[in-house]
Coordinates of C-alpha atoms in Angstrom, one line a residue:
X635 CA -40.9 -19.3 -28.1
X636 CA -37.7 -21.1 -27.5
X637 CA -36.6 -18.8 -30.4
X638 CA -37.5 -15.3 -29.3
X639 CA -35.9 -16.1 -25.6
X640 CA -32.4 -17.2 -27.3
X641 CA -33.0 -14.1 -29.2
X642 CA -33.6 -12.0 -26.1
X643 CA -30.8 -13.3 -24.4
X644 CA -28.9 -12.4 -27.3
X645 CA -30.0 -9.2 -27.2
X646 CA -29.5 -8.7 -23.5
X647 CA -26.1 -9.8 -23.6
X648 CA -25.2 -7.4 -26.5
X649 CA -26.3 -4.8 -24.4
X650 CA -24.5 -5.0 -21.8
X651 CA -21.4 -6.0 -24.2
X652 CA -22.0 -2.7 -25.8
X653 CA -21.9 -0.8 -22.5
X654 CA -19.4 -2.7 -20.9
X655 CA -16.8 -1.7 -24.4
X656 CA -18.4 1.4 -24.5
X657 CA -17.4 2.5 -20.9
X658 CA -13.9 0.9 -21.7
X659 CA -14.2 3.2 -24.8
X660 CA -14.8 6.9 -23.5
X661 CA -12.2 5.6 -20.4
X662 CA -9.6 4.7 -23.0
X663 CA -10.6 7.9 -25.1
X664 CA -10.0 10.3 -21.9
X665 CA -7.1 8.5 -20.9
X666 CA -5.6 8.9 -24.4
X667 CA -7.1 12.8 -24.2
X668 CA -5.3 13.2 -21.0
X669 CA -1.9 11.8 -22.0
X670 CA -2.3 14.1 -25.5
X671 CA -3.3 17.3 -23.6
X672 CA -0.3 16.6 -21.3
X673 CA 2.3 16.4 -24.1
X674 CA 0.9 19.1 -25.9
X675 CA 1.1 21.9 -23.3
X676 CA 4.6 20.6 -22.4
X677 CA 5.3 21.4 -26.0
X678 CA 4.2 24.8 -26.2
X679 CA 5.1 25.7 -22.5
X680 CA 8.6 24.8 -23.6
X681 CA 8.3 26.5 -27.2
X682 CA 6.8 29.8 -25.6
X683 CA 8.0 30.6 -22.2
X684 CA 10.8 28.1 -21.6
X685 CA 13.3 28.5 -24.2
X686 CA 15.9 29.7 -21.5
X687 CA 15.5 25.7 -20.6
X688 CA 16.4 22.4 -22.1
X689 CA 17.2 18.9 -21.0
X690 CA 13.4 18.7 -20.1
X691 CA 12.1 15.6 -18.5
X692 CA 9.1 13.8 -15.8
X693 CA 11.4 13.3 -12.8
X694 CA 8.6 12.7 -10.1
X695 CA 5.4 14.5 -8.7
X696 CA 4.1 16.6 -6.2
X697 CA 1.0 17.8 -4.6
X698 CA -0.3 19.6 -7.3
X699 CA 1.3 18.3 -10.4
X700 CA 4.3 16.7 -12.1
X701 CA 7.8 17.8 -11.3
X702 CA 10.0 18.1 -14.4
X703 CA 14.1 18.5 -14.6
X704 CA 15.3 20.6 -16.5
X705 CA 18.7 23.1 -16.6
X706 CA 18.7 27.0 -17.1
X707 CA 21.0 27.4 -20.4
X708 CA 21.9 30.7 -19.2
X709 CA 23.8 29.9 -16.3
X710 CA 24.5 26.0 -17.0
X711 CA 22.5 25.2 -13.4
X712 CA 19.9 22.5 -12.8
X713 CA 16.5 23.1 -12.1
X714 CA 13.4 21.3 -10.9
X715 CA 10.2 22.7 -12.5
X716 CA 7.1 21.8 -11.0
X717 CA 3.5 22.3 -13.0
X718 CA 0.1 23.0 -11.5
X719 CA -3.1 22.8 -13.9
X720 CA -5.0 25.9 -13.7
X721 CA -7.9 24.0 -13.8
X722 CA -7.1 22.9 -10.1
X723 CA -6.7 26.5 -9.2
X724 CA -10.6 27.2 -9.7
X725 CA -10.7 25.1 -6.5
X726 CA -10.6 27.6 -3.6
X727 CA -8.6 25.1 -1.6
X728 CA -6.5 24.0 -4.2
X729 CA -5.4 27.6 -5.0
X730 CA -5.8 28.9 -1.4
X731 CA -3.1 26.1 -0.3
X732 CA -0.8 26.7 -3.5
X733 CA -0.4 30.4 -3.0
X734 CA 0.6 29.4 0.3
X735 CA 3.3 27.2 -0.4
X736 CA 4.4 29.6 -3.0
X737 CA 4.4 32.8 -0.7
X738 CA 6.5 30.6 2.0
X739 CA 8.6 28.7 -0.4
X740 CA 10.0 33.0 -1.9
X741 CA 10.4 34.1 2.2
X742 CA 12.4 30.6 2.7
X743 CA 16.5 30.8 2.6
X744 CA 17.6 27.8 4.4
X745 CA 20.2 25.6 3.7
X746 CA 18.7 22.5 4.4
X747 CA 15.7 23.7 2.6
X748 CA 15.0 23.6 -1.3
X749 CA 14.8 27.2 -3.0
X750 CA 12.7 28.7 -4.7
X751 CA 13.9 30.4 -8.0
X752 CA 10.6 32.0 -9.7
X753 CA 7.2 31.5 -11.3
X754 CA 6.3 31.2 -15.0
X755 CA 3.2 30.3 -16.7
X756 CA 0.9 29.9 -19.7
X757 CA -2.5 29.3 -20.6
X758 CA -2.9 25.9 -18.9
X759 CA -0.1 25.5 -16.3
X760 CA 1.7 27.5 -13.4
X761 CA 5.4 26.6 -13.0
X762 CA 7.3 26.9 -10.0
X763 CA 11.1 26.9 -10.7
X764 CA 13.2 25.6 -7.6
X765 CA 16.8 24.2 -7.2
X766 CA 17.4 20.7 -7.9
X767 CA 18.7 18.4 -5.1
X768 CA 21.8 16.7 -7.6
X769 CA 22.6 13.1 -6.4
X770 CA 19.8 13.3 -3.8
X771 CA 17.3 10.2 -3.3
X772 CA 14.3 10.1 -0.6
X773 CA 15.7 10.2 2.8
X774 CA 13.3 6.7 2.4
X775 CA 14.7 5.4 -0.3
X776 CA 18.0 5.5 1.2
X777 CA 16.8 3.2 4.0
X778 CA 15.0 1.0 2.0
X779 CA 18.9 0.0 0.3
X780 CA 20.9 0.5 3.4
X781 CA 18.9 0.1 6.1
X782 CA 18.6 2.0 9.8
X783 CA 21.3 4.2 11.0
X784 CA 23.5 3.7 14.3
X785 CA 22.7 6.4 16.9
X786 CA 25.3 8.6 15.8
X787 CA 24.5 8.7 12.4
X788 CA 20.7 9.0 13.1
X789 CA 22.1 12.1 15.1
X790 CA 23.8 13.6 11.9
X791 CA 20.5 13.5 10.3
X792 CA 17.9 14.8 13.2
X793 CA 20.0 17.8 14.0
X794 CA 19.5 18.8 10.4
X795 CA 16.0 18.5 10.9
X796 CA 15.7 20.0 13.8
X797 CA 18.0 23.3 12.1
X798 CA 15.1 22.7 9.3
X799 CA 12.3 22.9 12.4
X800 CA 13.7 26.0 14.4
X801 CA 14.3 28.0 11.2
X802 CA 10.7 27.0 10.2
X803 CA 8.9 27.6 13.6
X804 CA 10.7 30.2 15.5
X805 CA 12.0 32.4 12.5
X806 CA 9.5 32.1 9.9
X807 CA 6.5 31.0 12.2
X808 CA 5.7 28.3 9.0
X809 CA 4.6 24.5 10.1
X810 CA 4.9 22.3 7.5
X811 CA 2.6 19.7 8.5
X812 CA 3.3 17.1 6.1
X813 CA 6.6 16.1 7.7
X814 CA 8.2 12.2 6.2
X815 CA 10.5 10.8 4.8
X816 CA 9.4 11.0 1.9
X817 CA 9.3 14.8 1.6
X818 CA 13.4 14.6 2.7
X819 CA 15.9 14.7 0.4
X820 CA 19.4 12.9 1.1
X821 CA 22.8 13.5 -0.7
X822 CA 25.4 11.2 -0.8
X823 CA 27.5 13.6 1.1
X824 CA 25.0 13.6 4.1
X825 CA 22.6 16.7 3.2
X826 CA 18.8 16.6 3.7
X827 CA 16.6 18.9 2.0
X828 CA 13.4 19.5 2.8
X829 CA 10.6 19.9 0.0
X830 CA 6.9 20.4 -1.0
X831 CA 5.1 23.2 1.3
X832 CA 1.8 22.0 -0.4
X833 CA 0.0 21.5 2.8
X834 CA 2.4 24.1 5.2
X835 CA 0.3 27.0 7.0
X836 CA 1.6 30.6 8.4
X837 CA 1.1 30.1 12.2
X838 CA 1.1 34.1 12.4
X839 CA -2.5 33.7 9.9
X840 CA -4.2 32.9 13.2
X841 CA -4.4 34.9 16.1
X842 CA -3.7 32.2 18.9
X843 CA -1.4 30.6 16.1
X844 CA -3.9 27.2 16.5
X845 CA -4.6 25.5 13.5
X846 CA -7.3 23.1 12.9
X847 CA -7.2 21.8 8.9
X848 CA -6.8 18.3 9.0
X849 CA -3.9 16.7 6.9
X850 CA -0.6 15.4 7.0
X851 CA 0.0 11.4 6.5
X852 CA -1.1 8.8 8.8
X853 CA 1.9 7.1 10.2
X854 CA 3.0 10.2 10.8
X855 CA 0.1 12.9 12.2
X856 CA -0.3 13.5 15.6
X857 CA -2.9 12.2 17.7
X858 CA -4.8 15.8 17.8
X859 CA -4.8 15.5 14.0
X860 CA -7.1 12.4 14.5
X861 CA -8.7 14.0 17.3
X862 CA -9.9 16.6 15.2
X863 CA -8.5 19.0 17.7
X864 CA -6.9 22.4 17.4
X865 CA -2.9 22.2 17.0
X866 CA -0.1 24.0 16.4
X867 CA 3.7 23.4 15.3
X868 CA 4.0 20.7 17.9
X869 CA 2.2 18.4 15.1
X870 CA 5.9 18.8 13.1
X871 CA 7.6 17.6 16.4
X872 CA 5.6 14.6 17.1
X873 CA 6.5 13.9 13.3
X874 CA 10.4 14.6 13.5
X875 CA 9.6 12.0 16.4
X876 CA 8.3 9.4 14.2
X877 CA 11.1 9.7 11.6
X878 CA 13.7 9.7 14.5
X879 CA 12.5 6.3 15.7
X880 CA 11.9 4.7 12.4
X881 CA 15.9 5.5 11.4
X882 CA 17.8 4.0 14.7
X883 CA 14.8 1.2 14.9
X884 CA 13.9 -0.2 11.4
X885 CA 10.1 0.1 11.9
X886 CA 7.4 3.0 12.8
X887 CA 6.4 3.3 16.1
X888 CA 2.8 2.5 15.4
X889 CA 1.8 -0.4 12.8
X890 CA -0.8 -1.6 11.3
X891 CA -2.8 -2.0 8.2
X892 CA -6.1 -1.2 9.3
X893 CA -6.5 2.4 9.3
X894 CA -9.0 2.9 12.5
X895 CA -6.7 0.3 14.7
X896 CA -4.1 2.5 13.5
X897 CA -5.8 5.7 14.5
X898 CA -7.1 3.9 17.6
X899 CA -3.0 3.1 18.3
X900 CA -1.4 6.3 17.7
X901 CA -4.1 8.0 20.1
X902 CA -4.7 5.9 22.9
X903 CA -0.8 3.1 22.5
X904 CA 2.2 4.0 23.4
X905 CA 5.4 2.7 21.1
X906 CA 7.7 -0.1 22.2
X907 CA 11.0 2.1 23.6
X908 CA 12.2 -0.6 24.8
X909 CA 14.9 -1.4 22.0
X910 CA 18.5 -2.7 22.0
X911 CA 19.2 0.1 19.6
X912 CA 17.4 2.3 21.9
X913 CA 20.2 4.3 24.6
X914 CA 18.4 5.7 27.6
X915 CA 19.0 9.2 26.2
X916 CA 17.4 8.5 23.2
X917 CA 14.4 7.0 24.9
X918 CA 13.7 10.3 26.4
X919 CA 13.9 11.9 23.6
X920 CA 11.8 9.8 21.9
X921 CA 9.1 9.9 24.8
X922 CA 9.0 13.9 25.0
X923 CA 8.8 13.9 21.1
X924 CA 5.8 11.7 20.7
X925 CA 3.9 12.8 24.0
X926 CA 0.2 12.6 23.5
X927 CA -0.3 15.6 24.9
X928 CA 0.7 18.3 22.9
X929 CA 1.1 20.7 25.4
X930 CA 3.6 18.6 27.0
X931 CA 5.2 17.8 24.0
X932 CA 8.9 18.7 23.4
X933 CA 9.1 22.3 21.2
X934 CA 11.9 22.3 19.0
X935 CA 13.9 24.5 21.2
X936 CA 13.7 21.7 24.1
X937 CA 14.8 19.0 21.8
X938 CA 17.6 21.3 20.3
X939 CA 18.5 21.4 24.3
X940 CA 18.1 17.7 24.9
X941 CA 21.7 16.1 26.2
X942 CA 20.8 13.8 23.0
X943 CA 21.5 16.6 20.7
X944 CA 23.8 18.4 22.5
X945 CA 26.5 15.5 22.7
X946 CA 26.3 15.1 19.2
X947 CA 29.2 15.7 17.0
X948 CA 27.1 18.0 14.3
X949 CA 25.0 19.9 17.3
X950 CA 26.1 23.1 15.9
X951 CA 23.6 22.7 13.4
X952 CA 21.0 23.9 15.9
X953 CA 22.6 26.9 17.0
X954 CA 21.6 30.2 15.6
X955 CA 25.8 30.8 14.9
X956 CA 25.5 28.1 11.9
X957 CA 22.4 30.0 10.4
X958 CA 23.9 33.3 11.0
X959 CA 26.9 32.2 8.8
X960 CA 26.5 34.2 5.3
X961 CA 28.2 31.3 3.4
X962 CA 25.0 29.0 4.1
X963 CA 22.8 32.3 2.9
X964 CA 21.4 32.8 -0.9
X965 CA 19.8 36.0 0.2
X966 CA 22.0 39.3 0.5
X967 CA 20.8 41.7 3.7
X968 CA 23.8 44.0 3.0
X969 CA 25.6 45.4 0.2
X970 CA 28.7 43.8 1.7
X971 CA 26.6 40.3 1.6
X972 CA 26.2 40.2 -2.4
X973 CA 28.3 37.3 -3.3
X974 CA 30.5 38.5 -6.0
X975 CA 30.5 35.7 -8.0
X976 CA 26.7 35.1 -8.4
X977 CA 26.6 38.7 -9.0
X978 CA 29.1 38.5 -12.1
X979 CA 26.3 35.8 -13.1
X980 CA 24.0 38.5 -12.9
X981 CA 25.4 41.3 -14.7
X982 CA 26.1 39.0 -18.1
X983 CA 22.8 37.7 -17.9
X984 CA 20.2 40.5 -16.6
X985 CA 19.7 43.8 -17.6
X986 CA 21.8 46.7 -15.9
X987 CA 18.6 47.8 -14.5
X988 CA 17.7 44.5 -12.7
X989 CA 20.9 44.1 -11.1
X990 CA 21.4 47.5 -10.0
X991 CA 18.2 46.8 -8.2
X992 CA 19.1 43.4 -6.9
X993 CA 19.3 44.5 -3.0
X994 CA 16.2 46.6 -2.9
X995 CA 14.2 43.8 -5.3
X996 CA 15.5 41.1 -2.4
X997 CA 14.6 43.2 0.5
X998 CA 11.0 44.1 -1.1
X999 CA 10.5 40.5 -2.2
X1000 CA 10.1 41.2 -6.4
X1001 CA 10.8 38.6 -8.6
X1002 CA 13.5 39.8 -11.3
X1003 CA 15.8 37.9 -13.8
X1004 CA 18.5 39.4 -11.4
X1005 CA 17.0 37.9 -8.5
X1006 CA 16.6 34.5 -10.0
X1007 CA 19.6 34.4 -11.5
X1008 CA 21.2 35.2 -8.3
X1009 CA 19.5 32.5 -6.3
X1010 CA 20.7 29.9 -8.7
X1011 CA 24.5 30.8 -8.6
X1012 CA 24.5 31.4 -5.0
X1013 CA 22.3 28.2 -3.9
X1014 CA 25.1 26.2 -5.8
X1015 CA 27.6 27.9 -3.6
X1016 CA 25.5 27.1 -0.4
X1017 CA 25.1 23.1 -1.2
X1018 CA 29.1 23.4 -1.9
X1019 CA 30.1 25.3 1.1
X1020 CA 28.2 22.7 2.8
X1021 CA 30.2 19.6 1.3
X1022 CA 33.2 21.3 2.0
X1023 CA 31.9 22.1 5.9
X1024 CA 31.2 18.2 5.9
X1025 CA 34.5 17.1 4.3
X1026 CA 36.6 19.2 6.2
X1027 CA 35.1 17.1 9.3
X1028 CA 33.7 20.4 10.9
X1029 CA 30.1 18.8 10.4
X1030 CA 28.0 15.8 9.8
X1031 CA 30.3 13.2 7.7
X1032 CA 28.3 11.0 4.7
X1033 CA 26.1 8.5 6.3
X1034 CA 26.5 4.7 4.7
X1035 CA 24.7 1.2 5.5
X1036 CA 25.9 0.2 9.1
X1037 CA 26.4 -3.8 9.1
X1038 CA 25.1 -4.9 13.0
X1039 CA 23.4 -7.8 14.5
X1040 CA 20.5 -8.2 11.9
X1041 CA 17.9 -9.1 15.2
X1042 CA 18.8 -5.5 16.3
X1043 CA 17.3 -3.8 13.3
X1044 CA 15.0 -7.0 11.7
X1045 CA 11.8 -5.3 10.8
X1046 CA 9.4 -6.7 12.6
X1047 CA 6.0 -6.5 10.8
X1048 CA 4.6 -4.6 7.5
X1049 CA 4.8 -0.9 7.2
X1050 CA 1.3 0.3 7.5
X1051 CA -0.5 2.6 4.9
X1052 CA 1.1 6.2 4.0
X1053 CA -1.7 8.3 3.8
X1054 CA -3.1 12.3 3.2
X1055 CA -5.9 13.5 4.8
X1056 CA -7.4 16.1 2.9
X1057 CA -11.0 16.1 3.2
X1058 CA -12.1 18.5 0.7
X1059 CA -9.7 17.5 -2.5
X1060 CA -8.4 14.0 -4.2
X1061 CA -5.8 12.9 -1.9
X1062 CA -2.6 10.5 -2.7
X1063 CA -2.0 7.4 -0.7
X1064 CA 0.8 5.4 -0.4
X1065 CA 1.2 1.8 0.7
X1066 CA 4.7 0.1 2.3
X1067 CA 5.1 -2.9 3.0
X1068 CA 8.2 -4.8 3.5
X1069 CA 9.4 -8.0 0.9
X1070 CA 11.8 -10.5 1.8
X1071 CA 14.8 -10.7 -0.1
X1072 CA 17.4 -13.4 -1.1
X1073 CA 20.7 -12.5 0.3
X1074 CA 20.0 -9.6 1.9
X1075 CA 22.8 -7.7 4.0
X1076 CA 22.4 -7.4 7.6
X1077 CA 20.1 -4.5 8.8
X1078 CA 19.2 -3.9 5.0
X1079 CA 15.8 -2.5 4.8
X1080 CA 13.5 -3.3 1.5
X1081 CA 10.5 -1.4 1.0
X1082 CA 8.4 -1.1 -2.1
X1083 CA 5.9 1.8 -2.8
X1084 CA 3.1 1.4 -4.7
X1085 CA 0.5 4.5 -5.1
X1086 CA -3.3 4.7 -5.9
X1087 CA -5.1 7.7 -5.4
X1088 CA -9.0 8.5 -4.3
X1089 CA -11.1 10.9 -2.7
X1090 CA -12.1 11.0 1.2
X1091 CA -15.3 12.0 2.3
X1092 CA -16.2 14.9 4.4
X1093 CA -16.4 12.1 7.3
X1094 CA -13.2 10.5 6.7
X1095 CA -14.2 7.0 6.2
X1096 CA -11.5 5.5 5.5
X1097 CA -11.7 2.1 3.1
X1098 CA -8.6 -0.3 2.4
X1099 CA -6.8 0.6 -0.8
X1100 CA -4.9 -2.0 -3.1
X1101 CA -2.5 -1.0 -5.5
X1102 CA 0.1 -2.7 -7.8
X1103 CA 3.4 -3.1 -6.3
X1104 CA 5.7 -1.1 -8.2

């Protein structure tokens, strides 16, 4: 008796030993597939369709893939390659918001704005090839090593953003709804670039240009985004108003890590404005940008009109005479606005055909070698018309750490949770939280990201995430 139970105990623990190594097993197995698969369709996409490419490497990812760098031999110029899996394109969603961002990202010519240089593929993977931001960290990176900006150089910043917001809104009727600082590129000469469209809508698609999808990231959607409300580009201005306090102040305006206090604080709370780093013109600002009410919320014309803005030194960023400048445009209207030079690129690379064509293929939106080759000469001479604009002092000068009284800028509690609302598709998350540090500089910021992934629900219930600090 005492025999056969031993025995059965043996055999119950083998079984579950067996399962428990054979779901580590098949998980390894996949993982291994996975990585395999990966490497593999690199290879041939490389082999096959990239060839005009080398210098190929994993340099970060997006919202539908990996992004790769990699540089055009042709032409000598950088490029950032990003992949999508077919297989996520069977998702209507998935593909319904990728053609999106890609029919936006080819109408897009903005110099604060990446560009888009074409479209390649192959039996697994779509590629989108866009310029690569050179010397450019996260506009939240940059804060984590030098910490929050003085008011004037918070101003070089927002009126870049606000150029990016008003080109976006009133010219191309696009809101991006995903707005952060994460998605903003910084040079060290003081340039932001805005990237990834994946969750940007047309505003013309609908006929009273309301939206009502629910996405963005928490920290940073507006309350009618909780609210399950209809919006409309207002949800980018109350976001440009969360990035514009976090950079002067050192913290978000709303904080905490549980999701529905946070939820319950950006609806119903109102932020602390009452900051030493905080000028009374700022405060308004600050209190028409993140108004509850959307319909009383600033537009980006009233905050390129705020006294704020105005009185800064690099305001003529949100004038229509800096975007009307051809030396900041990649796209020729005229015949007298092809840029000779990239057009030399051009005819040694293209066919005669292609750039013969090159106005009408611009003007009817076709994707040529002319036209991509074009895009990548003349969006190098943008980003260096731009340095030169800065250098020469006629615009924004390169920000750098501002040393101040470290209780001005101390953070004062954790970073809350960055997360994506999506509630059809796997969504990323993000976490921030901030570390002490031996030594640290005054007004340093440290800030580490860690990132897990998982899928919401239909109802949005939201559970605490831990992931490995990285």
């Amino acid at each position: 008796m005492n025999f056969r139970s031993e025995k059965t105990k043996t055999l119950n623990f083998s079984k579950k030993t067996c399962v428990y190594f054979y779901i580590v097993g098949q998980l390894c197995t996949q993982l291994v597939i996975e990585i395999n698969h990966s490497r593999s369709s690199w290879r041939q996409m490389s082999l096959a369709h990239f060839a005009d490419y080398d210098n190929i490497k994993t340099i970060g990812k997006g919202t539908f893939g990996k992004v790769y760098y990699g540089r055009h031999k042709p032409t000598g110029i950088d490029v950032a390659i990003k992949s999508v899996n077919k297989t996520l394109l069977q998702d209507k969603i998935v593909s319904r918001n990728f053609h999106r961002e890609l029919s936006i990202l080819k109408k897009i010519d903005h110099p604060f704005i990446i560009h888009f240089y074409k479209v390649l593929e192959d039996e697994s993977f779509v590629y989108l090839v866009t310029e690569y931001a050179k010397g450019c960290e996260s506009f939240l990176q940059h804060l984590n090593t030098n910490g929050p900006l003085s008011e004037e150089k918070g101003k070089v910043i927002f009126c870049q953003l606000l150029s990016i917001l008003k080109y976006l809104h009133l010219d191309k009727k696009v809101v991006h709804r995903d707005l952060k600082m994460e998605n903003l590129l910084y040079s060290k000469s003081g340039i932001l670039k805005l990237i990834d469209f994946g969750l940007s809508a047309n505003l013309d698609e609908s006929d009273d240009h309301l939206l009502g999808t629910q996405c963005g990231s928490f920290p940073y959607a507006a309350p009618e985004i909780f609210l399950k409300k209809q919006y409309d580009a207002s949800v980018d201005m109350w976001s440009a108003g969360v990035i514009l306090y976090t950079m002067i102040s050192g913290t978000l305006p709303f904080i905490d890590h549980n999701s529905k206090k946070l939820i319950h604080m950006i609806v119903n709370d109102e932020p602390d404005y009452n900051k030493r780093c905080f000028s009374s013109e700022l405060k308004d600002l600050l209190k028409n940008l993140l108004n509850k009410n959307r319909k009383e919320r600033f537009t980006v014309q009233q905050a390129c009109e705020h006294p704020w803005v105005t009185n800064a030194k690099t305001s003529i960023y949100v004038t229509d005479y800096f975007l009307s400048q051809p030396q900041f445009q990649v796209f020729p209207k005229t015949i007298s606005n092809i840029d000779q030079v990239s057009f030399q690129k051009v005819k040694e690379i293209a066919s005669a055909q292609d750039a013969n064509n090159l106005l009408k293929d611009f003007t009817d939106m076709n994707e040529t070698e002319a036209t991509m080759i074009y895009r990548m000469a003349r969006s190098e001479q943008v980003m260096t018309a731009l340095n030169e604009h800065i250098q020469s002092g006629k615009g924004s000068k390169a920000l750098s750490r501002i040393d101040t009284d470290p209780q001005k800028h101390q953070i004062q509690n954790q970073l809350p949770a960055l997360y994506r609302i999506d509630n059809e598709c796997c969504v990323q998350r993000s976490y921030a939280n901030q570390t002490g540090r031996e030594r640290r500089r005054p007004g340093q910021l440290e800030i580490i990201i860690a990132r897990s992934r998982q899928t919401i629900s239909n109802r949005c219930h939201l559970k605490t995430l831990r992931g490995s600090h990285s």
